[in-house]
Amino acid sequence: MLDKTGIAQRIAKEVKDGYYVNLGIGIPTLVANYVRNDIEVEFQSENGVLGMGPFPYEGEEDADVINAGKQTITTLPGASFFDSALSFSMIRGQHVDLTILGAMEVAESGDIANWKIPGKMVKGMGGAMDLVASAENIIVAMMHTNRAGESKLLKRCSLPLTGVGCVKKIVTNLAVLEVTPKGFKLLERAPSVSVEEIQKSTEGTLIVEGVIPEMTL
Amino acid sequence: MINKKVANINEALQGVSNNMTFMLGGFGLSGIPENAIAELVNLGVKGLTCISNNAGVDDFGLGLLLQKRQIKKMISSYVGENEEFERQMLSGELDVELIPQGTLAERCRAAQAGIPAFYTPAGYGTEVAEGKETREFDGKMYVMEEAFKADFSFVKAWKGDSAGNLIFKGTARNFNPVMCGAAKITVAEVEELVPLGELDSNQIHIPGIFVQRIFQGEHYEKRIEQRTVRQRD
């Protein structure tokens, strides 16, 4: 079974040379730490920066240079700043190649819910609805089950949707899955996790074809 | 050059009254019009509708107006990090309209650009699209969203001049440029008001035509919301 860092490490393998990538808050943010350093990738943050670098050294934080998680960041040589409308032109205009974000629920149809629990928690969708409605390539990073042990991979989402039929791939602490017209196709197992365990934790249709390899990080 | 400079914050906010709709720049606490917000608290205007990506934190930014119950309605994309906000929203004291961030930006830009409405894929098939016109273009579904209408825009820039020209810094730019000229009156506050001619015309982000009033803010706290650092080797 993977921890959050492991999920980020596995997703980092999906990041290809020449990609512009938008990382969501939480596990997705960690992905930047594990991207191979022999490829060129630029990270976009929807608050208006392309070419994000690592966190600043202590004492060098700048209130005017943050990411969408409101964390202080640095920029790399060649980075650019822009306004919010232009930022979402990059996103809706499909200039960003890959979007990685978290989710509360994903349905086997590719629907995603991650912004609201009615009556309990309403933080808002931020840029998530724009991102999922536009991106060609969306990977969800999340735990396979919630804190109550219930599956987050469902036949249908029970929470208010963020987007419809948009998720292509999911990486959880248990598995890598692809969203297909017939359901969640199991691609890889996390180290020392059995197909049976994945099946037990997946409420939606799970498609298992042939021998499922264990993932490498 | 037409002079947009006002003598002080009182003059900058002249005409502000109860039940108005405001646009306020900023992302989190970065690039928020700190001085205008402080003056709105002083003036005690109530029943406000505020269009702003976030709602500040409990004791800073728009959180200061929320504390005093001056806001009737918030139109935002993300409102986490503010307990008083969450309390007022869940108890129904505060009306909240949450909309996708890109839609928020574009509704500002549309107002600035004289475009009454546009189609976006964001929110299609979700509760955000309920009651809105939808339409198919090239096999994909879109939601029609309308330009905002507001009385005042309060924006914050790094440098400006008396002609109202603005230059922003870093990610403090965010929603500020798209809110300029998107309301009946745009009030820009800057960290540094420089003499006319000092700003390089090639580097101006927002031409003064979009700004009606400009002043240099007295003080900027520029609070950091999430201080993240790495260790030196």
Coordinates of C-alpha atoms in Angstrom, one line a residue:
Chain A
M1 CA 0.0 0.0 0.0
L2 CA 1.2 3.5 -0.8
D3 CA 1.3 6.6 1.4
K4 CA 0.6 10.0 0.0
T5 CA 4.2 10.4 -1.1
G6 CA 4.0 7.1 -2.9
I7 CA 0.9 8.2 -4.8
A8 CA 2.8 11.4 -5.8
Q9 CA 5.8 9.4 -6.9
R10 CA 3.7 7.1 -9.1
I11 CA 1.9 10.0 -10.7
A12 CA 5.2 11.7 -11.4
K13 CA 5.9 8.9 -13.9
E14 CA 3.0 10.2 -16.0
V15 CA 4.6 13.6 -16.5
K16 CA 6.3 13.7 -19.8
D17 CA 9.0 15.9 -21.4
G18 CA 7.6 19.2 -22.7
Y19 CA 4.4 19.1 -20.6
Y20 CA 2.8 22.2 -19.0
V21 CA 1.2 20.8 -15.8
N22 CA -1.3 22.2 -13.3
L23 CA -1.1 20.6 -9.9
G24 CA -4.0 20.8 -7.4
I25 CA -3.7 21.3 -3.6
G26 CA -2.7 18.3 -1.4
I27 CA -1.1 15.2 -2.9
P28 CA -0.8 16.7 -6.4
T29 CA 1.5 19.4 -5.1
L30 CA 4.0 16.7 -4.0
V31 CA 4.2 15.4 -7.6
A32 CA 6.6 18.2 -8.5
N33 CA 9.2 16.7 -6.1
Y34 CA 9.4 13.4 -8.0
V35 CA 9.5 14.4 -11.7
R36 CA 12.6 13.1 -13.4
N37 CA 15.2 15.8 -13.7
D38 CA 16.3 14.9 -17.2
I39 CA 13.0 16.2 -18.7
E40 CA 11.7 19.8 -19.1
V41 CA 8.4 20.4 -17.5
E42 CA 6.7 23.7 -16.5
F43 CA 4.3 24.0 -13.6
Q44 CA 1.4 26.3 -13.9
S45 CA -0.6 27.7 -11.0
E46 CA -4.0 29.1 -11.7
N47 CA -3.4 32.2 -9.6
G48 CA -1.1 33.4 -12.3
V49 CA 2.3 31.9 -12.6
L50 CA 4.0 29.6 -15.1
G51 CA 7.4 28.2 -14.3
M52 CA 7.0 27.6 -10.5
G53 CA 10.1 26.5 -8.6
P54 CA 10.6 25.1 -5.1
F55 CA 9.6 26.7 -1.9
P56 CA 11.9 29.7 -0.9
Y57 CA 14.6 29.5 1.7
E58 CA 13.7 30.8 5.1
G59 CA 13.8 34.6 5.1
E60 CA 13.3 34.8 1.3
E61 CA 9.5 34.4 1.3
D62 CA 7.6 37.0 -0.7
A63 CA 3.9 37.7 -0.1
D64 CA 3.6 38.6 -3.7
V65 CA 4.8 35.2 -5.0
I66 CA 2.5 32.4 -4.0
N67 CA 0.8 29.3 -5.6
A68 CA -2.9 28.5 -5.7
G69 CA -2.6 26.9 -2.3
K70 CA -1.5 30.3 -1.0
Q71 CA 1.9 28.8 -0.2
T72 CA 5.0 30.9 -0.7
I73 CA 7.0 29.7 -3.7
T74 CA 9.9 30.7 -6.0
T75 CA 10.0 31.0 -9.8
L76 CA 12.5 29.5 -12.2
P77 CA 14.5 31.5 -14.8
G78 CA 12.0 32.0 -17.7
A79 CA 8.9 32.0 -15.5
S80 CA 6.1 34.4 -16.2
F81 CA 3.2 36.1 -14.2
F82 CA -0.2 36.9 -15.7
D83 CA -3.7 37.8 -14.6
S84 CA -6.5 35.3 -13.8
A85 CA -8.3 35.6 -17.1
L86 CA -5.2 34.8 -19.0
S87 CA -4.5 32.0 -16.6
F88 CA -7.8 30.4 -17.4
S89 CA -7.3 31.0 -21.1
M90 CA -4.3 28.6 -20.7
I91 CA -6.6 26.1 -18.9
R92 CA -9.8 26.3 -20.9
G93 CA -7.9 26.8 -24.1
Q94 CA -6.2 23.4 -23.5
H95 CA -2.7 24.8 -23.5
V96 CA -2.1 23.0 -20.3
D97 CA -1.2 19.4 -21.0
L98 CA -1.9 17.7 -17.8
T99 CA -4.1 18.4 -14.7
I100 CA -3.5 16.5 -11.5
L101 CA -6.1 17.0 -8.7
G102 CA -7.6 15.4 -5.7
A103 CA -11.2 14.1 -5.3
M104 CA -13.7 13.1 -2.7
E105 CA -15.4 10.8 -5.1
V106 CA -15.0 9.5 -8.7
A107 CA -17.6 7.6 -10.7
E108 CA -17.0 4.9 -13.2
S109 CA -18.3 7.3 -15.9
G110 CA -15.4 9.7 -15.1
D111 CA -17.6 12.1 -13.0
I112 CA -15.7 13.8 -10.2
A113 CA -16.9 15.4 -6.9
N114 CA -14.4 17.4 -4.8
W115 CA -15.9 20.8 -3.8
K116 CA -18.8 20.5 -1.4
I117 CA -20.4 18.3 1.2
P118 CA -24.0 19.7 1.5
G119 CA -24.7 21.1 5.0
K120 CA -21.2 20.3 6.3
M121 CA -18.3 21.6 4.3
V122 CA -18.4 24.2 1.5
K123 CA -15.0 25.5 0.6
G124 CA -15.8 26.1 -3.1
M125 CA -14.5 24.7 -6.4
G126 CA -11.8 27.2 -6.9
G127 CA -10.4 26.5 -10.4
A128 CA -11.3 22.8 -10.4
M129 CA -14.5 23.1 -12.5
D130 CA -12.6 25.0 -15.2
L131 CA -9.7 22.5 -15.1
V132 CA -11.8 19.3 -15.3
A133 CA -14.1 20.7 -18.0
S134 CA -11.3 21.6 -20.3
A135 CA -8.2 19.4 -19.7
E136 CA -7.6 16.5 -22.2
N137 CA -5.6 14.7 -19.6
I138 CA -6.8 14.5 -16.0
I139 CA -5.3 12.3 -13.3
V140 CA -7.0 12.1 -9.9
A141 CA -4.7 11.5 -6.9
M142 CA -6.6 10.3 -3.9
M143 CA -6.9 7.6 -1.2
H144 CA -9.0 4.6 -2.4
T145 CA -11.4 4.9 0.6
N146 CA -12.5 7.7 2.8
R147 CA -11.9 7.9 6.6
A148 CA -14.9 5.8 7.3
G149 CA -13.4 3.1 5.1
E150 CA -16.0 3.6 2.3
S151 CA -15.0 3.4 -1.4
K152 CA -14.3 6.6 -3.2
L153 CA -14.6 4.9 -6.6
L154 CA -18.3 4.6 -7.1
K155 CA -20.9 3.7 -9.7
R156 CA -22.3 7.2 -9.3
C157 CA -21.1 10.1 -7.2
S158 CA -23.3 10.9 -4.2
L159 CA -21.8 14.4 -3.7
P160 CA -22.4 17.5 -5.9
L161 CA -20.4 17.1 -9.1
T162 CA -17.3 19.1 -10.1
G163 CA -17.3 17.8 -13.6
V164 CA -19.0 15.2 -15.8
G165 CA -17.2 12.3 -17.6
C166 CA -13.8 14.0 -17.4
V167 CA -11.4 11.8 -15.3
K168 CA -9.2 9.6 -17.4
K169 CA -6.9 8.0 -14.8
I170 CA -6.8 7.5 -11.1
V171 CA -3.9 6.8 -8.8
T172 CA -4.7 5.7 -5.3
N173 CA -2.9 4.2 -2.4
L174 CA -4.0 0.8 -3.7
A175 CA -4.0 1.0 -7.5
V176 CA -3.7 2.7 -10.9
L177 CA -7.0 2.6 -12.7
E178 CA -8.2 3.9 -16.1
V179 CA -11.7 5.1 -16.6
T180 CA -13.2 3.2 -19.6
P181 CA -16.8 3.1 -21.0
K182 CA -17.3 -0.1 -19.1
G183 CA -15.9 0.9 -15.8
F184 CA -12.7 1.3 -13.8
K185 CA -10.0 -0.8 -15.6
L186 CA -7.3 -2.0 -13.2
L187 CA -3.9 -1.3 -14.6
E188 CA -1.5 -1.7 -11.7
R189 CA -1.5 -2.8 -8.1
A190 CA 0.3 -1.0 -5.3
P191 CA 3.2 -2.9 -3.8
S192 CA 1.9 -6.0 -1.8
V193 CA -1.7 -5.2 -2.5
S194 CA -3.9 -8.0 -4.0
V195 CA -6.5 -7.7 -6.7
E196 CA -9.0 -9.0 -4.1
E197 CA -8.2 -6.1 -1.7
I198 CA -8.7 -3.6 -4.6
Q199 CA -11.9 -5.2 -5.5
K200 CA -13.2 -5.0 -1.9
S201 CA -12.4 -1.3 -1.8
T202 CA -14.0 -0.5 -5.1
E203 CA -17.8 0.1 -5.2
G204 CA -17.9 0.9 -9.0
T205 CA -17.4 -1.7 -11.7
L206 CA -13.8 -3.0 -11.6
I207 CA -12.5 -4.5 -14.8
V208 CA -9.6 -7.0 -14.2
E209 CA -8.1 -8.4 -17.4
G210 CA -5.2 -10.9 -17.2
V211 CA -2.4 -10.6 -14.7
I212 CA -2.2 -7.2 -13.0
P213 CA 1.4 -6.0 -12.6
E214 CA 2.7 -4.5 -9.4
M215 CA 3.6 -0.8 -9.9
T216 CA 7.1 0.5 -9.9
L217 CA 8.0 3.9 -8.5
Chain B
M1 CA -2.6 63.6 -19.1
I2 CA -5.9 63.3 -17.3
N3 CA -5.3 63.4 -13.6
K4 CA -6.7 60.4 -11.7
K5 CA -4.9 61.1 -8.4
V6 CA -7.0 61.7 -5.4
A7 CA -5.8 63.4 -2.2
N8 CA -6.7 60.7 0.3
I9 CA -8.6 57.5 1.0
N10 CA -11.8 59.5 1.8
E11 CA -11.8 61.0 -1.6
A12 CA -11.0 57.7 -3.2
L13 CA -14.1 56.0 -1.7
Q14 CA -16.5 58.9 -2.2
G15 CA -19.9 57.7 -3.4
V16 CA -19.7 54.4 -1.6
S17 CA -22.9 53.5 0.1
N18 CA -25.0 50.7 1.6
N19 CA -26.3 47.9 -0.6
M20 CA -23.7 48.4 -3.4
T21 CA -21.9 45.7 -5.3
F22 CA -18.1 45.8 -5.2
M23 CA -15.4 43.9 -7.0
L24 CA -12.2 43.4 -4.9
G25 CA -9.0 42.1 -6.4
G26 CA -6.7 39.6 -4.7
F27 CA -6.0 35.8 -4.5
G28 CA -6.0 34.7 -0.9
L29 CA -4.4 37.6 0.9
S30 CA -2.1 38.4 -2.1
G31 CA -2.8 41.6 -3.9
I32 CA -5.8 42.6 -1.9
P33 CA -6.8 46.3 -1.7
E34 CA -5.8 46.5 2.0
N35 CA -6.4 50.3 2.3
A36 CA -9.8 50.3 0.6
I37 CA -11.0 47.4 2.8
A38 CA -9.8 49.2 6.0
E39 CA -11.7 52.3 4.9
L40 CA -14.9 50.3 4.1
V41 CA -14.7 49.0 7.7
N42 CA -14.4 52.6 8.9
L43 CA -17.3 53.8 6.8
G44 CA -19.5 51.0 8.2
V45 CA -21.4 50.6 4.9
K46 CA -23.7 47.6 5.0
G47 CA -25.7 45.2 2.8
L48 CA -22.7 44.8 0.5
T49 CA -22.4 42.3 -2.3
C50 CA -18.7 41.5 -2.8
I51 CA -17.3 39.8 -5.9
S52 CA -13.9 38.5 -4.9
N53 CA -12.1 35.2 -5.5
N54 CA -11.7 34.5 -1.8
A55 CA -13.2 36.0 1.4
G56 CA -10.0 36.7 3.4
V57 CA -9.2 35.1 6.7
D58 CA -11.0 35.7 10.1
D59 CA -9.0 38.8 11.0
F60 CA -7.7 40.1 7.7
G61 CA -8.8 41.0 4.2
L62 CA -12.6 40.7 3.6
G63 CA -12.8 38.8 6.9
L64 CA -12.7 42.3 8.5
L65 CA -16.0 43.2 6.7
L66 CA -17.5 39.8 7.5
Q67 CA -16.8 40.3 11.2
K68 CA -18.8 43.5 11.2
R69 CA -21.6 41.9 9.2
Q70 CA -21.2 44.4 6.4
I71 CA -21.5 41.8 3.7
K72 CA -24.9 40.5 2.6
K73 CA -23.6 38.4 -0.3
M74 CA -20.3 37.0 -1.4
I75 CA -19.6 35.8 -5.0
S76 CA -16.4 33.8 -4.8
S77 CA -14.7 30.6 -6.1
Y78 CA -13.1 29.4 -2.9
V79 CA -13.8 30.4 0.7
G80 CA -11.9 27.9 2.9
E81 CA -9.6 29.3 5.6
N82 CA -12.3 31.5 7.2
E83 CA -14.3 30.1 10.1
E84 CA -16.5 33.1 10.6
F85 CA -17.4 33.0 6.9
E86 CA -18.3 29.3 7.1
R87 CA -20.4 29.9 10.2
Q88 CA -22.3 32.8 8.6
M89 CA -22.8 30.8 5.5
L90 CA -24.0 27.5 7.1
S91 CA -26.4 29.5 9.4
G92 CA -27.8 31.3 6.4
E93 CA -26.8 34.8 7.6
L94 CA -24.6 35.3 4.6
D95 CA -25.7 34.6 1.0
V96 CA -23.0 32.9 -0.9
E97 CA -22.7 32.2 -4.6
L98 CA -19.8 30.0 -5.5
I99 CA -18.7 30.0 -9.1
P100 CA -15.7 28.5 -11.0
Q101 CA -12.6 30.6 -10.7
G102 CA -12.1 30.9 -14.5
T103 CA -15.8 31.9 -14.8
L104 CA -15.3 34.5 -12.1
A105 CA -12.3 36.0 -14.0
E106 CA -14.1 35.9 -17.3
R107 CA -17.3 37.6 -16.0
C108 CA -15.0 40.4 -14.8
R109 CA -13.2 40.6 -18.1
A110 CA -16.5 40.5 -20.0
A111 CA -17.7 43.5 -18.0
Q112 CA -14.5 45.3 -18.7
A113 CA -14.7 44.4 -22.4
G114 CA -18.4 45.2 -23.0
I115 CA -19.3 41.6 -23.7
P116 CA -22.7 40.8 -22.1
A117 CA -22.2 37.0 -21.9
F118 CA -20.1 34.1 -23.0
Y119 CA -20.1 30.3 -23.1
T120 CA -17.8 28.2 -20.9
P121 CA -17.4 24.5 -20.4
A122 CA -16.8 25.0 -16.7
G123 CA -19.6 23.7 -14.5
Y124 CA -21.6 22.0 -17.2
G125 CA -23.6 19.1 -15.7
T126 CA -23.1 20.5 -12.2
E127 CA -25.3 22.6 -9.9
V128 CA -23.4 25.7 -11.1
A129 CA -25.2 25.3 -14.5
E130 CA -28.7 25.0 -13.0
G131 CA -31.2 27.5 -14.5
K132 CA -28.6 28.7 -17.0
E133 CA -28.7 28.4 -20.8
T134 CA -26.6 25.6 -22.2
R135 CA -25.5 25.1 -25.8
E136 CA -23.5 22.7 -27.9
F137 CA -20.6 23.8 -30.0
D138 CA -18.7 21.2 -32.0
G139 CA -20.1 18.3 -30.0
K140 CA -19.2 19.8 -26.5
M141 CA -21.6 21.3 -24.0
Y142 CA -21.2 24.9 -22.7
V143 CA -22.9 27.1 -20.1
M144 CA -23.8 30.7 -20.8
E145 CA -22.4 33.1 -18.1
E146 CA -23.1 36.8 -17.9
A147 CA -20.8 39.7 -17.3
F148 CA -20.8 41.1 -13.8
K149 CA -22.4 44.5 -13.0
A150 CA -20.8 46.4 -10.1
D151 CA -20.7 49.9 -8.6
F152 CA -17.0 50.0 -7.6
S153 CA -13.9 48.0 -8.4
F154 CA -11.2 48.1 -5.7
V155 CA -7.9 47.0 -7.0
K156 CA -4.3 47.0 -5.8
A157 CA -1.2 47.4 -8.0
W158 CA 2.5 47.7 -7.3
K159 CA 3.2 50.9 -9.1
G160 CA 1.0 53.5 -10.8
D161 CA 1.0 57.1 -12.0
S162 CA -1.4 60.0 -11.9
A163 CA -2.7 59.0 -15.4
G164 CA -4.0 55.8 -13.7
N165 CA -1.5 53.5 -15.5
L166 CA -0.8 50.4 -13.4
I167 CA 2.0 47.8 -13.1
F168 CA 1.5 44.7 -10.9
K169 CA 4.0 42.5 -9.2
G170 CA 4.2 38.7 -9.1
T171 CA 1.1 36.7 -8.4
A172 CA -0.4 39.8 -6.6
R173 CA -1.6 40.6 -10.1
N174 CA -4.3 37.8 -10.2
F175 CA -7.9 39.3 -10.5
N176 CA -6.8 43.0 -10.2
P177 CA -6.3 43.7 -14.0
V178 CA -9.6 42.1 -15.1
M179 CA -11.5 44.1 -12.5
C180 CA -10.2 47.4 -13.8
G181 CA -12.9 49.2 -15.8
A182 CA -15.3 46.3 -15.0
A183 CA -17.4 48.5 -12.5
K184 CA -18.8 52.0 -12.8
I185 CA -15.9 53.4 -10.9
T186 CA -12.4 51.7 -10.5
V187 CA -10.4 52.8 -7.5
A188 CA -6.7 51.7 -7.7
E189 CA -4.4 51.7 -4.7
V190 CA -0.7 51.3 -5.3
E191 CA 2.4 50.7 -3.2
E192 CA 4.2 53.4 -5.1
L193 CA 2.7 56.4 -7.0
V194 CA 5.4 57.5 -9.3
P195 CA 5.8 60.8 -11.3
L196 CA 4.2 60.8 -14.8
G197 CA 6.7 59.5 -17.4
E198 CA 8.6 57.3 -15.0
L199 CA 6.7 54.1 -15.9
D200 CA 8.0 52.5 -19.1
S201 CA 5.0 52.6 -21.5
N202 CA 6.0 49.2 -22.8
Q203 CA 5.7 47.6 -19.4
I204 CA 2.3 49.0 -18.4
H205 CA -0.2 46.2 -17.6
I206 CA -3.3 48.3 -17.3
P207 CA -3.7 51.6 -19.2
G208 CA -5.1 54.5 -17.2
I209 CA -8.4 54.6 -19.2
F210 CA -9.7 51.7 -17.0
V211 CA -9.0 53.6 -13.8
Q212 CA -11.0 56.5 -12.4
R213 CA -9.2 57.1 -9.1
I214 CA -5.7 56.3 -7.9
F215 CA -3.9 56.8 -4.6
Q216 CA -0.8 55.5 -2.8
G217 CA -1.8 53.2 0.1
E218 CA -0.6 54.4 3.5
H219 CA 0.6 51.0 4.7
Y220 CA 0.7 47.4 3.4
E221 CA 0.9 44.5 5.8
K222 CA 1.0 41.9 3.0
R223 CA 0.3 39.0 5.2
I224 CA 1.4 35.6 4.1
E225 CA -1.3 32.9 4.4
Q226 CA 0.8 29.7 4.1
R227 CA 4.4 30.3 4.9
T228 CA 6.3 27.4 3.2
V229 CA 10.1 27.3 3.1
R230 CA 12.8 24.8 2.4
Q231 CA 15.9 24.2 4.5
R232 CA 19.3 25.4 3.4
D233 CA 21.7 22.5 2.7

